[in-house]
Coordinates of C-alpha atoms in Angstrom, one line a residue:
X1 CA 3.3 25.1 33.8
X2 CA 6.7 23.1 34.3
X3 CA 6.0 20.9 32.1
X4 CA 6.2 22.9 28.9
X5 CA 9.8 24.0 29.9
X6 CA 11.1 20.8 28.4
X7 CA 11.1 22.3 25.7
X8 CA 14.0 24.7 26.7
X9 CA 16.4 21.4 26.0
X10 CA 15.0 20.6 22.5
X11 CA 17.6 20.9 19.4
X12 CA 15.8 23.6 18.3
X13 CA 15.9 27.0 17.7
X14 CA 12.8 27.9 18.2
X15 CA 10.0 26.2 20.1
X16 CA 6.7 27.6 21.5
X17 CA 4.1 25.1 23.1
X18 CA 0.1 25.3 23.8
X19 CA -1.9 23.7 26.2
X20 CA -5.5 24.1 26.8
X21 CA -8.6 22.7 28.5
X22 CA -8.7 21.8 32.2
X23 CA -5.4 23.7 32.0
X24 CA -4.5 26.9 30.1
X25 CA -0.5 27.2 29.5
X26 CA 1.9 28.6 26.7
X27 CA 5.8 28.4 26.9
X28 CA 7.6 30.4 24.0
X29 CA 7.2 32.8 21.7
X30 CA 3.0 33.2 21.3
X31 CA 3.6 36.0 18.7
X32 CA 6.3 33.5 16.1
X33 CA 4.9 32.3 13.0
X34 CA 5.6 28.9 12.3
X35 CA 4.6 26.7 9.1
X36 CA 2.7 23.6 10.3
X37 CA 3.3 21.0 8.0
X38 CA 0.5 18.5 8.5
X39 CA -1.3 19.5 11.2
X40 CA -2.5 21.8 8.7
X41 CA -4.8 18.3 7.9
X42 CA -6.5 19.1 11.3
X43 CA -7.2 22.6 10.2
X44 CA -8.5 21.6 7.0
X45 CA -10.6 19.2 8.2
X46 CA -12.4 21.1 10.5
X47 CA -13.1 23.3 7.2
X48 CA -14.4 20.4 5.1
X49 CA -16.6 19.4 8.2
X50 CA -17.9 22.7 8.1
X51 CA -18.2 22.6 3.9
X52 CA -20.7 19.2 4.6
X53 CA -22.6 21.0 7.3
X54 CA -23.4 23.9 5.2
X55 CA -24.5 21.4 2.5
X56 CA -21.7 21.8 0.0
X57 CA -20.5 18.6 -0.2
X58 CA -21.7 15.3 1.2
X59 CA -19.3 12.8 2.4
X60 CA -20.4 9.7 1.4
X61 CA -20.8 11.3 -2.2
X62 CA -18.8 9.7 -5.0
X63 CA -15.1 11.8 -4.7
X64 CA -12.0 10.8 -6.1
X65 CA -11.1 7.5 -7.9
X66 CA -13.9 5.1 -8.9
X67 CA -15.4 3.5 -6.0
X68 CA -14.2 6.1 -3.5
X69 CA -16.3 9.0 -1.5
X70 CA -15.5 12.3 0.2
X71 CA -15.1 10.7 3.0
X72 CA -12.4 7.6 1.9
X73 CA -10.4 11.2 0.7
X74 CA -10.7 12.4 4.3
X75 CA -9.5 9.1 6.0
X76 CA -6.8 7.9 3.6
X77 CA -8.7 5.5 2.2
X78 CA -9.2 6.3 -1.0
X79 CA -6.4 4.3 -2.8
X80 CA -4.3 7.5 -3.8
X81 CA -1.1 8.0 -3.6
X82 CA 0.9 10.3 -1.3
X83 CA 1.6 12.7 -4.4
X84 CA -0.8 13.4 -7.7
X85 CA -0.9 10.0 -9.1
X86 CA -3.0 7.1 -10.5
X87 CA -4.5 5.2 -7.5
X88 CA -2.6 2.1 -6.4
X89 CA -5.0 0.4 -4.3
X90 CA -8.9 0.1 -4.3
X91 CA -10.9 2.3 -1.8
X92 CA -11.4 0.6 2.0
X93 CA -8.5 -1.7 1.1
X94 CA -5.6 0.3 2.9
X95 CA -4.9 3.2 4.8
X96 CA -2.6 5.1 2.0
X97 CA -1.6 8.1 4.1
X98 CA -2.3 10.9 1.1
X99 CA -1.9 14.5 0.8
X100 CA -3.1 14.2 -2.4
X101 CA -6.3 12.8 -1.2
X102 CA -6.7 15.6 0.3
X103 CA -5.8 18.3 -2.7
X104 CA -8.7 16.1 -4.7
X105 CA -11.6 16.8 -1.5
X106 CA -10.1 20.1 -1.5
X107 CA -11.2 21.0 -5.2
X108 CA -14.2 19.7 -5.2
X109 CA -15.3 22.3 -2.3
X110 CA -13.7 25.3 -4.1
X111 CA -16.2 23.9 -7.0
X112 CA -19.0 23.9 -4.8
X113 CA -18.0 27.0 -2.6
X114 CA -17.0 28.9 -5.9
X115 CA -13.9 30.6 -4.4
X116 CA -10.7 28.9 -4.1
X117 CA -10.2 26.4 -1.1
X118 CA -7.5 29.0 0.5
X119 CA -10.8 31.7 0.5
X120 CA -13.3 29.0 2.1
X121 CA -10.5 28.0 4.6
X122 CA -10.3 31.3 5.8
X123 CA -13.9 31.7 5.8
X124 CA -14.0 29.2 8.2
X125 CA -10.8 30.6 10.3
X126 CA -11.8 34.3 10.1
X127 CA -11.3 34.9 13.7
X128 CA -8.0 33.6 13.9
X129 CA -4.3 34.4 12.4
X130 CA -3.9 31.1 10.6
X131 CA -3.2 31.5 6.9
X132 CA -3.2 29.0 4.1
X133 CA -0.8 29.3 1.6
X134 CA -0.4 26.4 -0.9
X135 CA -1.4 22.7 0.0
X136 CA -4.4 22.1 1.9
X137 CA -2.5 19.0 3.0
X138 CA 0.4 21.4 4.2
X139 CA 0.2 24.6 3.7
X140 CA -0.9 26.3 7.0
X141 CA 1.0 28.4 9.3
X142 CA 0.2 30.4 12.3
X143 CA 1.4 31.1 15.9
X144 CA 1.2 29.0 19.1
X145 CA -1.7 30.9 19.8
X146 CA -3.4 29.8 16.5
X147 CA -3.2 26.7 17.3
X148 CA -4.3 27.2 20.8
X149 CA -7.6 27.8 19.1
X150 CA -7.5 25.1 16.8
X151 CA -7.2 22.8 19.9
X152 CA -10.1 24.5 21.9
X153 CA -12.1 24.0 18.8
X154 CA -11.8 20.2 19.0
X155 CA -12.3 20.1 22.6
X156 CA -15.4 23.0 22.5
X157 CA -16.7 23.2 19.3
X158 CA -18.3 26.1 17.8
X159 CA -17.6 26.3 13.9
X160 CA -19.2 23.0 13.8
X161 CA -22.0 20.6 15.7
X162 CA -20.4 18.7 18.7
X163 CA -22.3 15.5 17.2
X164 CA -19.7 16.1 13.5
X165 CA -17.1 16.0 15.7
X166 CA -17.7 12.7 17.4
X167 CA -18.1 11.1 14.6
X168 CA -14.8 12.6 12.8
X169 CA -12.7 10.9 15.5
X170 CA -14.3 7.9 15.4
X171 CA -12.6 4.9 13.1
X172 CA -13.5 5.4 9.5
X173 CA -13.0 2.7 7.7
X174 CA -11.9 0.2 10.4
X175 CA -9.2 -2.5 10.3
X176 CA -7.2 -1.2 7.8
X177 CA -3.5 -1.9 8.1
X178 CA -1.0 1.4 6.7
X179 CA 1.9 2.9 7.3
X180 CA 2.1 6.0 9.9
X181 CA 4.8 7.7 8.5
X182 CA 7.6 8.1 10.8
X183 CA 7.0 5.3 12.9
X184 CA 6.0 2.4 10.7
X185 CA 3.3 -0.2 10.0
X186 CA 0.7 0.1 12.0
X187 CA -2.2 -2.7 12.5
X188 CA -4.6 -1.8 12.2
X189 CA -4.0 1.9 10.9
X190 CA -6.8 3.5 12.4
X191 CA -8.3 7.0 10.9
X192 CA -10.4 9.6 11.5
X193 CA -11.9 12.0 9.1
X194 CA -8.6 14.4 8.5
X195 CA -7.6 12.9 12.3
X196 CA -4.9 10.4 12.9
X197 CA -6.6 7.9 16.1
X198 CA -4.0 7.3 18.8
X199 CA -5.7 4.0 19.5
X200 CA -3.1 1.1 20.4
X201 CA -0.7 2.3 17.9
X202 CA 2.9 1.6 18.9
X203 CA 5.2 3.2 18.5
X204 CA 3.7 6.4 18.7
X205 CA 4.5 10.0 19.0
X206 CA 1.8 10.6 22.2
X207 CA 2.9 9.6 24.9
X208 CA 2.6 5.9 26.6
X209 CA -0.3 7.8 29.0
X210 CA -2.5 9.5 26.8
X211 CA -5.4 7.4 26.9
X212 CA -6.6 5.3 23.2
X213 CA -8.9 8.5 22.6
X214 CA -6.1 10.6 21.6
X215 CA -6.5 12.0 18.1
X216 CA -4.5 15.2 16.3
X217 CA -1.7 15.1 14.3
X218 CA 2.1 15.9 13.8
X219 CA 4.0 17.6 10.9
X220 CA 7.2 17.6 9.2
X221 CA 8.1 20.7 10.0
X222 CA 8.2 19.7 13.6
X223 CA 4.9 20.5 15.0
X224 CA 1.8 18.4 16.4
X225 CA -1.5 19.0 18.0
X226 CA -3.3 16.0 20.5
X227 CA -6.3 16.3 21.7
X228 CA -6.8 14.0 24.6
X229 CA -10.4 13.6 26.0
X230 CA -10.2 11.2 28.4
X231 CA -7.8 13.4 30.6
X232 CA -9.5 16.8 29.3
X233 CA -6.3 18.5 27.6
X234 CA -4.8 19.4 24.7
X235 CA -1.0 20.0 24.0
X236 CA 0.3 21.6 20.7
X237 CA 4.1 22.2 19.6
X238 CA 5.5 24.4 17.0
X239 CA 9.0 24.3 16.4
X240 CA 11.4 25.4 13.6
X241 CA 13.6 21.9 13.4
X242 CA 12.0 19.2 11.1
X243 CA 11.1 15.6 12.6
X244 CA 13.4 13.3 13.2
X245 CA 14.7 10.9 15.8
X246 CA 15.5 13.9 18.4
X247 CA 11.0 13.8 18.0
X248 CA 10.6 10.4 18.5
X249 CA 12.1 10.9 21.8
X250 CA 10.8 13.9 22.9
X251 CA 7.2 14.5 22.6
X252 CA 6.2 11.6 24.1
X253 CA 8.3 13.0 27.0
X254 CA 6.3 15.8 27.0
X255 CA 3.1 14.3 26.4
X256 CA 3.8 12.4 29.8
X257 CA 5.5 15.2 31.8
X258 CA 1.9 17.3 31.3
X259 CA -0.4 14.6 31.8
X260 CA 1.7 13.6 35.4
X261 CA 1.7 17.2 36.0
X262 CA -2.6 17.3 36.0
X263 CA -3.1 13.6 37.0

């Protein structure tokens, strides 16, 4: 796929890239570990999808600060801060992006599950080599091939109903304005459960022709997964360079060379 060669040119030293569904590329190293920052958030939520399927928790069940619910933790909109901290906004008022949010969800499942979240995460994951080690906000890691899987989970899914899915990367919580970090105010903000909603968001870090279904997420680290149903692929990037401005320009470039590539 020539496409995924753009990656070659990237400030980077290393750089490995997945894409999967009406096409079936990688470009890179498949066997190099990388950490994924917070595209570990699409992993985990898969795995507290799977913990409300099986019964363990429920997500419009009282989580979190007063007022706010398993699911206002998995759509930043619980009112809690980025870090462990006192909220600083009521639940449904604004989309507070949160990693905390998600260490609070994340404790109430190891409750539940009784094993620690790391143990149910890899329940969920068995088949594959991802590995969570620390934050369920940001601890994940795997290969490009790990997250090949991830993707092909979100466009074919087996660990959990098709119909849990649909409604994950629907608008939770809609209208509220936020912050996507990176790339500034956004309004509305719009969220997912554990999935950030490509919607009319501008600027972005898709690219200008991945359609307003596009949902996934990017990480710090220099990694991001989309998921884009409307042209039936999928493109994920690992990388060992952190995000920054050399990002901003790039992966939408690469978003757009693949989707030109299968128009």
């Amino acid at each position: 796929m020539e496409a995924l060669r753009k990656i070659e040119s990237w400030p980077c030293v290393n750089a490995a890239a997945v894409v999967t569904g009406r096409a079936e590329a990688t470009h890179g190293d498949v066997a190099l570990r990388f950490p994924w920052a917070s595209v570990t958030k699409v992993a985990t939520g898969v795995a507290m999808l799977v913990a409300a399927e099986e019964g363990i928790v429920d997500l419009d069940e009282p989580a979190g600060p007063p007022g706010s619910t398993f699911r206002h933790l998995l759509a930043h909109a619980s009112g809690l801060p980025f870090e462990a901290g006192a909220p600083i906004a009521r639940p449904g008022r604004r989309r507070i992006y949160s990693n905390y949010g998600f260490e609070v969800a994340a404790e109430l499942v190891a409750e539940r599950a009784e094993m620690s979240f790391p143990d149910y995460f890899h329940h969920v994951w068995d088949s594959t080599g991802q590995r969570l080690e620390g934050s369920p906000a940001s601890g994940a890691s795997g290969t490009i091939a790990d997250l090949g899987e991830l993707a092909r989970e979100l466009q074919a899914p087996r660990r959990v109903a098709g119909e849990t899915l649909a409604e994950a990367v629907t608008v939770q919580f809609p209208g509220l304005d936020g912050v996507l970090p990176g790339f500034g105010r956004q309004q509305p903000n719009d969220w997912g459960l554990g999935f950030e909603l490509r919607d009319a968001k501008a600027p972005h870090w898709t690219g200008a022709a991945n359609s307003p279904r596009t949902f996934g997420h990017f990480g710090r680290s220099g990694t991001f997964l989309w998921v884009d149903p409307g042209a039936g692929l999928a493109l994920g990037v690992l990388t060992d360079l952190a995000f920054g401005d050399w990002a901003k320009d790039a992966w939408p470039r690469l978003a757009d060379a693949v989707l030109q590539e299968f128009e």
